[in-house]
Coordinates of C-alpha atoms in Angstrom, one line a residue:
M1 CA 1.5 2.2 6.0
S2 CA 3.6 1.1 3.1
S3 CA 6.1 3.2 1.2
P4 CA 5.0 4.9 -2.0
R5 CA 5.0 2.7 -5.1
R6 CA 5.6 -0.4 -2.9
P7 CA 2.1 -2.0 -2.3
K8 CA 3.5 -5.5 -1.6
E9 CA 5.0 -4.3 1.8
N10 CA 1.5 -4.2 3.4
P11 CA -0.6 -7.4 3.1
V12 CA -3.8 -5.5 3.8
E13 CA -3.5 -3.7 0.5
A14 CA -3.9 -7.0 -1.3
A15 CA -7.1 -7.7 0.6
I16 CA -8.4 -4.2 -0.2
R17 CA -7.6 -4.7 -3.9
E18 CA -9.5 -8.0 -3.8
L19 CA -12.5 -6.4 -2.1
K20 CA -12.6 -3.6 -4.6
G21 CA -12.3 -6.1 -7.5
R22 CA -15.3 -8.1 -6.1
W23 CA -17.3 -4.9 -5.7
Y24 CA -16.6 -3.8 -9.3
C25 CA -17.5 -7.2 -10.7
M26 CA -20.8 -7.3 -8.7
Q27 CA -21.6 -3.7 -9.6
S28 CA -21.3 -4.3 -13.3
K29 CA -23.0 -7.7 -13.2
H30 CA -26.1 -6.6 -11.3
N31 CA -26.2 -2.9 -12.6
I32 CA -25.8 -1.4 -9.1
P33 CA -25.4 2.4 -9.0
S34 CA -22.0 3.8 -8.0
R35 CA -23.5 5.8 -5.1
L36 CA -24.1 2.6 -3.2
W37 CA -20.4 1.7 -3.0
D38 CA -20.2 2.0 0.8
Y39 CA -23.1 -0.4 1.3
G40 CA -21.8 -2.8 -1.3
L41 CA -18.3 -3.0 0.1
T42 CA -19.7 -3.5 3.6
W43 CA -21.9 -6.3 2.4
I44 CA -19.0 -8.0 0.5
A45 CA -16.7 -7.8 3.6
E46 CA -19.4 -9.1 6.0
T47 CA -20.3 -12.0 3.7
G48 CA -16.6 -12.8 3.2
N49 CA -16.3 -13.3 7.0
V50 CA -18.8 -16.1 7.1
I51 CA -17.9 -18.0 3.9
A52 CA -15.2 -20.7 4.0
T53 CA -12.3 -20.2 1.6
S54 CA -10.2 -22.8 -0.2
S55 CA -6.9 -21.4 1.2
K56 CA -4.5 -24.1 2.4
Y57 CA -3.9 -22.1 5.6
V58 CA -7.4 -22.0 6.9
K59 CA -8.3 -25.6 6.0
G60 CA -11.9 -24.9 5.0
R61 CA -12.8 -22.8 8.1
T62 CA -14.4 -19.4 8.0
P63 CA -12.4 -16.3 9.0
L64 CA -14.7 -15.9 12.1
E65 CA -13.9 -19.4 13.2
I66 CA -10.2 -18.7 13.0
V67 CA -10.4 -15.6 15.1

């Protein structure tokens, strides 16, 4: 757990911020009700695990391949 007002100490907080940002974008774009937030965040996280990213560290592999 990071110290108060120091979100950069914990790298997971950046991932959570990105996940929430993707959810809010998808929610507004597709007019999804707010009460479905838990299903939406789960779906975004699960699809993110099987989609290859363009990060230079993963070299085009999916997160599940790396694990």
